[in-house]
Amino acid sequence: MARASQNEKGKNGKGKWFFIIGVLLVLWLLSMIIAGVLSLVFSAGSDISAPIGQGNIAVIPIKGEITSEKTTTLFAQGSVSSEQTLKFIDTANNDPSIKAIIFDIDSPGGSPVASEDIMNAVKESRKYKVAVIRDLGTSGAYWVASAADKIIASRLSLTGSVGVYSSYLDFQGTMDKYGVTYQRLVGGKYKDIGTPFRNMTDEERYIFQDKIDKVHSYFLSSVAENRNLTQSQIAVIKDGEFFTGEEAMQYGLIDEYGNINDAVKLIEQNLNITGKTVEYKQKEGFLSSLMSTISKPAFYVGQGIGYAMRDSSFQSAPNVRT
Amino acid sequence: MAGNAKEYLINAGLIKRLAAFVIDLFILNFIALQPFRSLFSGKISSSSIQDLYNLVMSNNSVFQMLYLSSVFIGFIILLYFVVMEWKTGQTIGKMIFGIYVVSTEEAKLKKKLGDRNLKFWQAIAENMMLIPIFPFFLLIVIDPIYMVFSRENQRLSEKIGKVMVVEKYYV
């Protein structure tokens, strides 16, 4: 009888410990699941990987052609979107542990509007800003750099190119050769200005050149204002020529020779801090990578066809690039 | 206890209760906090409290993540105490120190401890201070103050839940 009671007690004791281990296991699993869900929810809302509080100098990359939105092709991802860069700058501005921002530039420029958006954001940021030009920091990319407090470049970097260009293809000769005619139906006589299917008239060319001159004038005056350039310096850069780092130094387009490490030293000296850089990147989770791989090629094929159709039939004005 | 010794239930000592709670917190650190820690690793490591405060106040996403995490962590801690005390009358910390949560009625009648001593509502009421919602978390401050002035070392939540924390005493 006593043994039976002891056995029962032992069973109860074992059962109790099984129960306790079970509870702990369930709670641990529950914590893991909730933390995982929260991680997914919050990473879905943000596509920025900017470790907060892990450094005091944000490094924001500006690499590739500057566009308004991120464009990705199947084989290359050589662009930087103003949308993404503005998010980076905003994140850095809102992080009190970030004392300075380095703009790591290797870009030939791109869309004037996107470049101006980034330039304005750089200008408005209250952090100490240093632009580091690597191989290339021309045109719109230089415009962005000009808004920083200091510009550092290598002696061999290419910079400047403060100009605007536009171009269009003229297929009229080819069409004449094959007996294809362009039947012009427009509402508004300048609507098809720049269409590749006929020669541009002198009047249209004048209008187009005038727009480009206006964009160029604005671009030039903005760079001159950002860099406090003298009239003689403006005279040198206004033709849109690109310069090596050495020439750029001579014309007041850069402040120092060097690289990112020199930029960190410069910040340390100016702000009297010990610099620790933190690189801002676009976050690519597993799911978004997978979706991107599956959907983007198809999307961009469709987008390409759409652009081709739109450009040839409705809006044939050439793109303006800085 | 062997022989003819008689079992009594007496109020558990404050030190024992505190030590049991610390042990439970230590266990919960692994169970409830560790998974959430990985959620913030690489995102937040501000050097000063002031920087962290500024960061949380200025960054809505970080604020929301911190808030939701603390709510869920609170609920998991609450679940631990409620389920363990409801089903066994003890948490792991209490087991180590041999103390039990029993209904006041049971303690007053000096009954022997049964397998399950608490009703579910009593287990919840006893741990109300862990509910991570206003106004329950105010009990974190009110409960210990009440306990100091209580003759039977009862927290306010225990009084409401009609429970007592006791230990066995043999004569």
CSV table of C-alpha atoms in Angstrom, one decimal, chain B residues 23-152:
chain,number,residue,atom,x,y,z
B,23,ILE,CA,14.9,33.3,-10.0
B,24,ASP,CA,11.7,33.4,-12.1
B,25,LEU,CA,13.0,36.6,-13.7
B,26,PHE,CA,16.3,34.9,-14.5
B,27,ILE,CA,14.5,32.0,-16.2
B,28,LEU,CA,12.2,34.4,-18.0
B,29,ASN,CA,15.2,36.2,-19.3
B,30,PHE,CA,16.0,33.2,-21.4
B,31,ILE,CA,12.4,32.2,-22.3
B,32,ALA,CA,10.8,35.6,-23.0
B,33,LEU,CA,13.5,38.1,-23.5
B,34,GLN,CA,16.2,36.3,-25.5
B,35,PRO,CA,14.2,35.9,-28.7
B,36,PHE,CA,13.2,39.6,-28.7
B,37,ARG,CA,16.8,40.6,-28.1
B,38,SER,CA,17.7,39.2,-31.5
B,39,LEU,CA,15.0,41.5,-32.9
B,40,PHE,CA,17.0,44.5,-31.8
B,41,SER,CA,20.5,43.2,-32.4
B,42,GLY,CA,22.2,45.3,-35.0
B,43,LYS,CA,19.6,47.9,-34.8
B,44,ILE,CA,20.0,49.6,-31.5
B,45,SER,CA,23.1,49.9,-29.4
B,46,SER,CA,23.1,53.5,-28.4
B,47,SER,CA,25.9,54.6,-26.2
B,48,SER,CA,23.8,56.6,-23.7
B,49,ILE,CA,20.3,56.5,-22.3
B,50,GLN,CA,19.7,60.0,-23.5
B,51,ASP,CA,20.7,59.0,-27.1
B,52,LEU,CA,18.4,56.0,-26.9
B,53,TYR,CA,15.6,58.1,-25.6
B,54,ASN,CA,16.0,60.6,-28.4
B,55,LEU,CA,16.2,57.9,-30.9
B,56,VAL,CA,13.0,56.2,-29.7
B,57,MET,CA,11.1,59.4,-29.6
B,58,SER,CA,12.3,60.5,-33.0
B,59,ASN,CA,12.0,57.2,-34.8
B,60,ASN,CA,8.4,56.0,-35.0
B,61,SER,CA,9.3,52.6,-36.3
B,62,VAL,CA,11.7,51.9,-33.4
B,63,PHE,CA,9.2,53.2,-30.9
B,64,GLN,CA,6.4,51.0,-32.3
B,65,MET,CA,8.7,47.9,-32.3
B,66,LEU,CA,9.8,48.6,-28.7
B,67,TYR,CA,6.3,49.2,-27.6
B,68,LEU,CA,4.8,46.0,-29.2
B,69,SER,CA,7.8,43.9,-28.0
B,70,SER,CA,7.3,45.1,-24.4
B,71,VAL,CA,3.6,44.3,-24.6
B,72,PHE,CA,4.2,40.8,-25.9
B,73,ILE,CA,7.0,40.1,-23.5
B,74,GLY,CA,4.7,41.3,-20.7
B,75,PHE,CA,2.0,38.8,-21.8
B,76,ILE,CA,4.4,35.9,-22.0
B,77,ILE,CA,5.7,36.7,-18.5
B,78,LEU,CA,2.1,36.9,-17.4
B,79,LEU,CA,1.3,33.5,-19.0
B,80,TYR,CA,4.2,31.9,-17.2
B,81,PHE,CA,3.1,33.0,-13.8
B,82,VAL,CA,-0.7,32.4,-14.4
B,83,VAL,CA,-0.3,28.9,-15.9
B,84,MET,CA,2.3,27.7,-13.4
B,85,GLU,CA,0.4,29.0,-10.3
B,86,TRP,CA,-3.0,27.9,-11.6
B,87,LYS,CA,-1.9,24.4,-12.4
B,88,THR,CA,0.8,23.7,-9.7
B,89,GLY,CA,0.4,26.6,-7.2
B,90,GLN,CA,4.1,27.3,-7.7
B,91,THR,CA,6.5,28.8,-10.2
B,92,ILE,CA,10.0,27.4,-10.5
B,93,GLY,CA,11.4,30.1,-8.2
B,94,LYS,CA,8.7,29.2,-5.6
B,95,MET,CA,9.5,25.5,-5.9
B,96,ILE,CA,13.1,26.1,-5.1
B,97,PHE,CA,12.2,28.0,-2.0
B,98,GLY,CA,9.3,25.7,-1.1
B,99,ILE,CA,6.6,28.4,-1.2
B,100,TYR,CA,3.1,28.2,-2.6
B,101,VAL,CA,0.3,30.4,-3.8
B,102,VAL,CA,-3.0,29.2,-2.2
B,103,SER,CA,-6.5,30.7,-1.9
B,104,THR,CA,-6.9,32.7,1.3
B,105,GLU,CA,-9.8,30.5,2.3
B,106,GLU,CA,-7.6,27.4,2.1
B,107,ALA,CA,-4.8,29.0,4.1
B,108,LYS,CA,-7.2,30.2,6.8
B,109,LEU,CA,-8.7,26.8,7.2
B,110,LYS,CA,-5.2,25.4,7.5
B,111,LYS,CA,-6.0,22.8,5.0
B,112,LYS,CA,-3.3,20.6,3.5
B,113,LEU,CA,-2.2,21.6,0.0
B,114,GLY,CA,-4.0,20.0,-2.8
B,115,ASP,CA,-2.7,19.4,-6.3
B,116,ARG,CA,-4.4,22.4,-7.6
B,117,ASN,CA,-5.2,25.2,-5.2
B,118,LEU,CA,-6.2,28.2,-7.3
B,119,LYS,CA,-9.0,29.0,-9.6
B,120,PHE,CA,-8.0,30.4,-12.9
B,121,TRP,CA,-9.4,33.9,-12.1
B,122,GLN,CA,-7.4,33.9,-8.9
B,123,ALA,CA,-4.2,33.2,-10.8
B,124,ILE,CA,-4.9,36.1,-13.1
B,125,ALA,CA,-5.9,38.4,-10.4
B,126,GLU,CA,-2.8,37.6,-8.4
B,127,ASN,CA,-0.6,38.5,-11.3
B,128,MET,CA,-2.6,41.6,-12.5
B,129,MET,CA,0.4,43.8,-12.1
B,130,LEU,CA,2.1,42.0,-15.0
B,131,ILE,CA,-0.7,42.8,-17.4
B,132,PRO,CA,1.1,45.3,-19.7
B,133,ILE,CA,-1.9,47.6,-20.1
B,134,PHE,CA,-2.9,50.7,-18.2
B,135,PRO,CA,-3.9,50.8,-15.4
B,136,PHE,CA,-2.7,47.3,-14.3
B,137,PHE,CA,1.0,48.1,-14.5
B,138,LEU,CA,0.5,50.8,-11.9
B,139,LEU,CA,0.2,47.9,-9.4
B,140,ILE,CA,4.0,47.3,-9.8
B,141,VAL,CA,4.3,50.4,-7.6
B,142,ILE,CA,1.2,50.0,-5.5
B,143,ASP,CA,1.5,46.3,-4.7
B,144,PRO,CA,4.8,46.4,-2.8
B,145,ILE,CA,3.7,49.5,-0.8
B,146,TYR,CA,0.5,47.7,0.1
B,147,MET,CA,2.5,44.7,1.1
B,148,VAL,CA,4.6,46.7,3.6
B,149,PHE,CA,1.5,47.8,5.4
B,150,SER,CA,-0.3,44.5,5.2
B,151,ARG,CA,-0.3,42.3,8.3
B,152,GLU,CA,-0.3,39.1,6.2
